[in-house]
Tab-separated table of C-alpha atoms in Angstrom:
chain	number	residue	atom	x	y	z
A	2	UNK	CA	0.000	0.000	0.000
A	3	UNK	CA	2.811	2.389	0.888
A	4	UNK	CA	4.584	1.545	-2.379
A	5	UNK	CA	1.413	2.301	-4.333
A	6	UNK	CA	1.030	5.667	-2.629
A	7	UNK	CA	4.677	6.411	-3.344
A	8	UNK	CA	4.229	5.790	-7.083
A	9	UNK	CA	1.072	7.936	-7.164
A	10	UNK	CA	2.882	10.787	-5.431
A	11	UNK	CA	5.796	10.493	-7.874
A	12	UNK	CA	3.426	10.544	-10.875
A	13	UNK	CA	1.647	13.618	-9.502
A	14	UNK	CA	4.941	15.476	-9.083
A	15	UNK	CA	6.001	14.526	-12.618
A	16	UNK	CA	2.735	15.816	-14.110
A	17	UNK	CA	2.977	19.029	-12.126
A	18	UNK	CA	6.540	19.505	-13.362
A	19	UNK	CA	5.488	18.989	-16.990
A	20	UNK	CA	2.658	21.489	-16.634
A	21	UNK	CA	5.030	24.025	-15.103
A	22	UNK	CA	7.438	23.602	-18.015
A	23	UNK	CA	4.571	24.033	-20.479
A	24	UNK	CA	3.453	27.249	-18.762
A	25	UNK	CA	7.005	28.575	-18.838
A	26	UNK	CA	7.107	28.045	-22.623
A	27	UNK	CA	4.045	30.233	-23.136
A	28	UNK	CA	4.686	33.838	-24.112
A	29	UNK	CA	2.728	36.843	-22.795
A	30	UNK	CA	0.302	38.522	-25.197
A	31	UNK	CA	1.663	41.926	-26.198
A	32	UNK	CA	1.189	44.377	-29.095
A	33	UNK	CA	3.426	47.183	-30.321
A	34	UNK	CA	0.668	49.726	-29.756
A	35	UNK	CA	-2.840	49.985	-28.329
A	36	UNK	CA	-4.235	52.217	-31.113
A	37	UNK	CA	-4.462	51.511	-34.843
A	38	UNK	CA	-6.024	53.242	-37.832
A	39	UNK	CA	-7.550	51.333	-40.743
A	40	UNK	CA	-8.705	52.814	-44.074
A	41	UNK	CA	-12.344	52.261	-44.961
A	42	UNK	CA	-12.480	49.440	-47.491
A	43	UNK	CA	-8.873	48.503	-46.690
A	44	UNK	CA	-6.934	46.152	-44.420
A	45	UNK	CA	-4.417	46.852	-41.651
A	46	UNK	CA	-2.206	44.094	-40.211
A	47	UNK	CA	-1.540	44.387	-36.476
A	48	UNK	CA	0.669	41.425	-35.712
A	49	UNK	CA	1.347	40.757	-32.014
A	50	UNK	CA	4.737	41.594	-30.531
A	51	UNK	CA	4.537	38.339	-28.587
A	52	UNK	CA	1.939	35.638	-28.091
A	53	UNK	CA	1.305	31.959	-28.724
A	54	UNK	CA	-0.370	32.008	-32.126
A	55	UNK	CA	-3.907	30.906	-31.276
A	56	UNK	CA	-6.274	33.817	-30.617
A	57	UNK	CA	-9.924	34.614	-30.134
A	58	UNK	CA	-11.044	37.937	-31.667
A	59	UNK	CA	-14.029	39.998	-30.536
A	60	UNK	CA	-14.904	43.231	-32.374
A	61	UNK	CA	-17.054	45.662	-30.397
A	62	UNK	CA	-18.858	47.242	-33.391
A	63	UNK	CA	-18.976	44.776	-36.275
A	64	UNK	CA	-20.639	47.320	-38.575
A	65	UNK	CA	-17.481	49.458	-38.397
A	66	UNK	CA	-14.782	46.799	-38.784
A	67	UNK	CA	-14.060	43.075	-38.754
A	68	UNK	CA	-10.971	41.147	-37.682
A	69	UNK	CA	-9.415	37.888	-38.820
A	70	UNK	CA	-6.337	35.683	-38.569
A	71	UNK	CA	-3.847	34.598	-41.224
A	72	UNK	CA	-1.317	31.797	-40.794
A	73	UNK	CA	2.047	31.274	-42.432
A	74	UNK	CA	3.611	34.681	-41.784
A	75	UNK	CA	7.221	35.322	-40.840
A	76	UNK	CA	8.253	37.825	-38.207
A	77	UNK	CA	5.215	37.264	-35.972
A	78	UNK	CA	4.834	34.772	-33.092
A	79	UNK	CA	4.103	31.269	-34.405
A	80	UNK	CA	3.479	32.664	-37.877
A	81	UNK	CA	0.041	34.019	-36.941
A	82	UNK	CA	-0.907	37.541	-38.023
A	83	UNK	CA	-4.048	39.504	-37.127
A	84	UNK	CA	-5.722	41.872	-39.576
A	85	UNK	CA	-8.564	44.389	-39.357
A	86	UNK	CA	-10.785	45.254	-42.321
A	87	UNK	CA	-12.480	48.678	-42.271
A	88	UNK	CA	-16.147	48.924	-43.251
A	89	UNK	CA	-17.344	52.365	-42.130
A	90	UNK	CA	-15.544	55.337	-40.627
A	91	UNK	CA	-15.780	55.404	-36.844
A	92	UNK	CA	-14.215	54.036	-33.677
A	93	UNK	CA	-14.413	50.562	-32.185
A	94	UNK	CA	-12.400	48.196	-29.998
A	95	UNK	CA	-10.911	44.777	-30.646
A	96	UNK	CA	-10.387	42.298	-27.810
A	97	UNK	CA	-7.702	39.708	-28.535
A	98	UNK	CA	-7.521	36.690	-26.218
A	99	UNK	CA	-4.649	34.208	-26.242
A	100	UNK	CA	-6.059	30.706	-25.787
A	101	UNK	CA	-2.785	29.409	-24.319
A	102	UNK	CA	-2.671	31.865	-21.399
A	103	UNK	CA	-6.229	33.299	-21.345
A	104	UNK	CA	-4.638	36.773	-21.468
A	105	UNK	CA	-6.551	39.528	-23.268
A	106	UNK	CA	-5.559	42.824	-24.865
A	107	UNK	CA	-8.019	45.514	-25.929
A	108	UNK	CA	-6.970	47.498	-29.011
A	109	UNK	CA	-8.558	50.809	-30.004
A	110	UNK	CA	-9.429	50.846	-33.699
A	111	UNK	CA	-10.311	53.893	-35.801
A	112	UNK	CA	-11.537	53.473	-39.379
A	113	UNK	CA	-10.558	56.517	-41.464
A	114	UNK	CA	-11.409	57.562	-45.012
A	115	UNK	CA	-9.860	55.500	-47.777
A	116	UNK	CA	-6.848	56.913	-49.643
A	117	UNK	CA	-4.311	56.292	-52.361
A	118	UNK	CA	-0.616	56.730	-51.670
A	119	UNK	CA	1.622	57.770	-54.559
A	120	UNK	CA	5.374	57.313	-54.248
A	121	UNK	CA	7.326	59.887	-56.264
A	122	UNK	CA	10.642	59.261	-57.978
A	123	UNK	CA	12.692	61.837	-59.926
A	124	UNK	CA	12.533	61.489	-63.686
A	125	UNK	CA	16.275	60.777	-63.837
A	126	UNK	CA	15.465	57.576	-61.910
A	127	UNK	CA	14.918	56.110	-65.389
A	128	UNK	CA	18.094	57.659	-66.750
A	129	UNK	CA	16.395	60.544	-68.544
A	130	UNK	CA	18.695	63.540	-68.835
A	131	UNK	CA	17.644	67.180	-68.800
A	132	UNK	CA	14.455	66.420	-66.836
A	133	UNK	CA	13.702	68.394	-63.669
A	134	UNK	CA	11.187	67.862	-60.880
A	135	UNK	CA	8.254	70.297	-61.047
A	136	UNK	CA	7.227	72.590	-58.228
A	137	UNK	CA	5.849	72.085	-55.641
A	138	UNK	CA	6.897	68.416	-55.831
A	139	UNK	CA	10.568	68.953	-55.081
A	140	UNK	CA	11.429	67.225	-51.823
A	141	UNK	CA	8.140	65.298	-51.798
A	142	UNK	CA	8.414	61.503	-51.508
A	143	UNK	CA	4.756	60.517	-51.018
A	144	UNK	CA	1.380	62.078	-51.798
A	145	UNK	CA	-1.746	60.762	-50.090
A	146	UNK	CA	-4.992	61.431	-51.977
A	147	UNK	CA	-7.941	61.056	-49.587
A	148	UNK	CA	-11.374	59.828	-50.680
A	149	UNK	CA	-13.440	62.633	-49.160
A	150	UNK	CA	-15.836	65.193	-50.680
A	151	UNK	CA	-13.261	67.906	-49.957
A	152	UNK	CA	-10.535	65.901	-51.803
A	153	UNK	CA	-7.729	66.417	-49.299
A	154	UNK	CA	-4.107	65.825	-50.270
A	155	UNK	CA	-1.184	65.332	-47.877
A	156	UNK	CA	2.456	65.727	-48.978
A	157	UNK	CA	5.187	63.871	-47.070
A	158	UNK	CA	8.929	63.512	-47.159
A	159	UNK	CA	10.616	60.287	-46.168
A	160	UNK	CA	12.199	60.310	-42.714
A	161	UNK	CA	14.021	57.663	-40.745
A	162	UNK	CA	12.054	54.416	-40.856
A	163	UNK	CA	11.944	52.153	-37.805
A	164	UNK	CA	10.167	48.941	-36.847
A	165	UNK	CA	7.461	51.072	-35.227
A	166	UNK	CA	7.167	54.010	-37.640
A	167	UNK	CA	7.225	54.703	-41.383
A	168	UNK	CA	9.180	57.881	-40.595
A	169	UNK	CA	7.028	60.023	-42.892
A	170	UNK	CA	7.105	63.766	-42.157
A	171	UNK	CA	4.175	65.943	-43.212
A	172	UNK	CA	5.256	68.869	-45.389
A	173	UNK	CA	1.974	70.474	-46.364
A	174	UNK	CA	-1.740	69.771	-46.688
A	175	UNK	CA	-3.912	70.881	-49.586
A	176	UNK	CA	-6.631	69.663	-51.923
A	177	UNK	CA	-6.608	67.907	-55.287
A	178	UNK	CA	-8.754	67.538	-58.395
A	179	UNK	CA	-8.664	64.695	-60.926
A	180	UNK	CA	-10.375	64.823	-64.329
A	181	UNK	CA	-10.133	62.084	-66.933
A	182	UNK	CA	-8.944	62.988	-70.424
A	183	UNK	CA	-8.218	60.997	-73.576
A	184	UNK	CA	-5.341	58.572	-74.239
A	185	UNK	CA	-4.917	57.503	-70.595
A	186	UNK	CA	-4.275	61.085	-69.495
A	187	UNK	CA	-5.659	62.713	-66.371
A	188	UNK	CA	-5.689	66.368	-65.405
A	189	UNK	CA	-4.292	66.617	-61.867
A	190	UNK	CA	-4.528	69.875	-59.925
A	191	UNK	CA	-3.295	70.699	-56.435
A	192	UNK	CA	-4.378	73.721	-54.412
A	193	UNK	CA	-1.767	74.469	-51.753
A	194	UNK	CA	-0.896	77.326	-49.393
A	195	UNK	CA	1.840	79.460	-50.919
A	196	UNK	CA	3.729	79.522	-47.627
A	197	UNK	CA	3.251	77.692	-44.365
A	198	UNK	CA	0.856	79.663	-42.161
A	199	UNK	CA	-0.277	81.829	-45.087
A	200	UNK	CA	-3.990	81.822	-45.928
A	201	UNK	CA	-3.254	82.571	-49.609
A	202	UNK	CA	-3.288	79.549	-51.905
A	203	UNK	CA	-1.928	78.677	-55.320
A	204	UNK	CA	-3.163	76.184	-57.903
A	205	UNK	CA	-0.719	73.817	-59.633
A	206	UNK	CA	-1.954	71.850	-62.632
A	207	UNK	CA	-0.253	68.774	-64.096
A	208	UNK	CA	-0.855	66.035	-66.616
A	209	UNK	CA	-0.944	62.604	-65.052
A	210	UNK	CA	-0.142	59.727	-67.386
A	211	UNK	CA	-0.961	56.195	-66.271
A	212	UNK	CA	-2.029	52.879	-67.764
A	213	UNK	CA	-5.441	51.200	-67.555
A	214	UNK	CA	-4.584	49.694	-64.177
A	215	UNK	CA	-3.765	53.106	-62.720
A	216	UNK	CA	-6.912	54.702	-64.104
A	217	UNK	CA	-9.110	51.926	-62.754
A	218	UNK	CA	-7.450	51.973	-59.337
A	219	UNK	CA	-7.846	55.732	-58.939
A	220	UNK	CA	-11.423	55.566	-60.201
A	221	UNK	CA	-12.565	52.893	-57.748
A	222	UNK	CA	-10.551	53.752	-54.641
A	223	UNK	CA	-11.233	57.500	-54.845
A	224	UNK	CA	-14.858	57.167	-56.081
A	225	UNK	CA	-14.246	59.315	-59.164
A	226	UNK	CA	-17.170	57.816	-61.161
A	227	UNK	CA	-15.172	57.507	-64.378
A	228	UNK	CA	-16.750	54.181	-65.257
A	229	UNK	CA	-13.433	52.500	-66.085
A	230	UNK	CA	-13.854	48.866	-67.188
A	231	UNK	CA	-12.705	45.912	-65.060
A	232	UNK	CA	-9.122	44.808	-65.588
A	233	UNK	CA	-7.982	41.672	-67.337
A	234	UNK	CA	-8.275	38.865	-64.787
A	235	UNK	CA	-4.840	37.512	-65.749
A	236	UNK	CA	-3.085	40.447	-64.066
A	237	UNK	CA	-1.780	39.441	-60.642
A	238	UNK	CA	0.671	42.179	-59.685
A	239	UNK	CA	-0.844	44.740	-57.273
A	240	UNK	CA	1.731	47.383	-58.180
A	241	UNK	CA	1.954	49.326	-61.436
A	242	UNK	CA	5.463	49.419	-62.984
A	243	UNK	CA	6.882	52.895	-62.225
A	244	UNK	CA	7.905	53.470	-65.857
A	245	UNK	CA	4.259	53.514	-66.975
A	246	UNK	CA	3.229	56.443	-64.746
A	247	UNK	CA	4.295	60.068	-64.509
A	248	UNK	CA	3.174	63.480	-63.256
A	249	UNK	CA	4.211	66.043	-65.860
A	250	UNK	CA	4.323	69.831	-65.787
A	251	UNK	CA	5.929	70.005	-69.230
A	252	UNK	CA	8.059	67.859	-71.510
A	253	UNK	CA	11.128	68.688	-69.427
A	254	UNK	CA	9.611	68.742	-65.937
A	255	UNK	CA	8.105	65.585	-64.450
A	256	UNK	CA	8.306	62.891	-61.773
A	257	UNK	CA	7.642	59.172	-61.980
A	258	UNK	CA	5.059	57.773	-59.584
A	259	UNK	CA	4.049	54.325	-58.417
A	260	UNK	CA	1.174	53.255	-56.220
A	261	UNK	CA	2.382	52.474	-52.715
A	262	UNK	CA	0.965	50.330	-49.935
A	263	UNK	CA	2.568	52.525	-47.271
A	264	UNK	CA	0.169	53.522	-44.480
A	265	UNK	CA	-0.837	57.037	-43.539
A	266	UNK	CA	0.788	57.959	-40.191
A	267	UNK	CA	-1.750	57.791	-37.362
A	268	UNK	CA	-3.316	60.892	-35.874
A	269	UNK	CA	-3.491	62.924	-39.091
A	270	UNK	CA	-6.813	61.977	-40.660
A	271	UNK	CA	-9.925	63.143	-38.733
């Protein structure tokens, strides 16, 4: 009888030790931030800083946004990434619970207006000589065109990028106008303050040249109502080759642009 009790006690200690080791292997649930912005109609990935890869997601207002999980990622714990899809502008909260530890984190989510980000490259990027960059685009690395009735435009320069920030620095805010023309041309106008802090504004008009993909993307994502036809279903690349797009002031003054998936820095859009 004593021997039987001894073996039972030994087995209990062994099981307790195994459970303790298992608990020690679990990682705490942490995120890089507690606040994220998501464009309406777009997706934002908010991968955990640490966690165990198996999560329960609860969205407070499902009419504003939805959340999901994708497996097979690198750079996130256990290859599991979390994404939020924006439906309507507004604020909501996402509760993420780690099944392994029962820990929860509540993330504040704001869905902002949709936008298109254009990355600008100097014309000599393609080896063209005698081509200058038009004003006021000198020193500008990205332009964000916002899908709002007021057609807001934000101009950024590239700063120091880190794991937590794109490093974009806002240069100036203005408005834009886009009007479709023939032969895959678009009239692009910016209205900007002449000087920072000055109420006076100036209008800059350019010719934007882009292929059918670029026209269709601008039309749909900025709600321009151009009625561009659907693209050929065989196209798989989400990015337009830079050489096919340009913003031109004249034959000798232009920049090359490409659509970018870079995110608008938080706290700028209302």
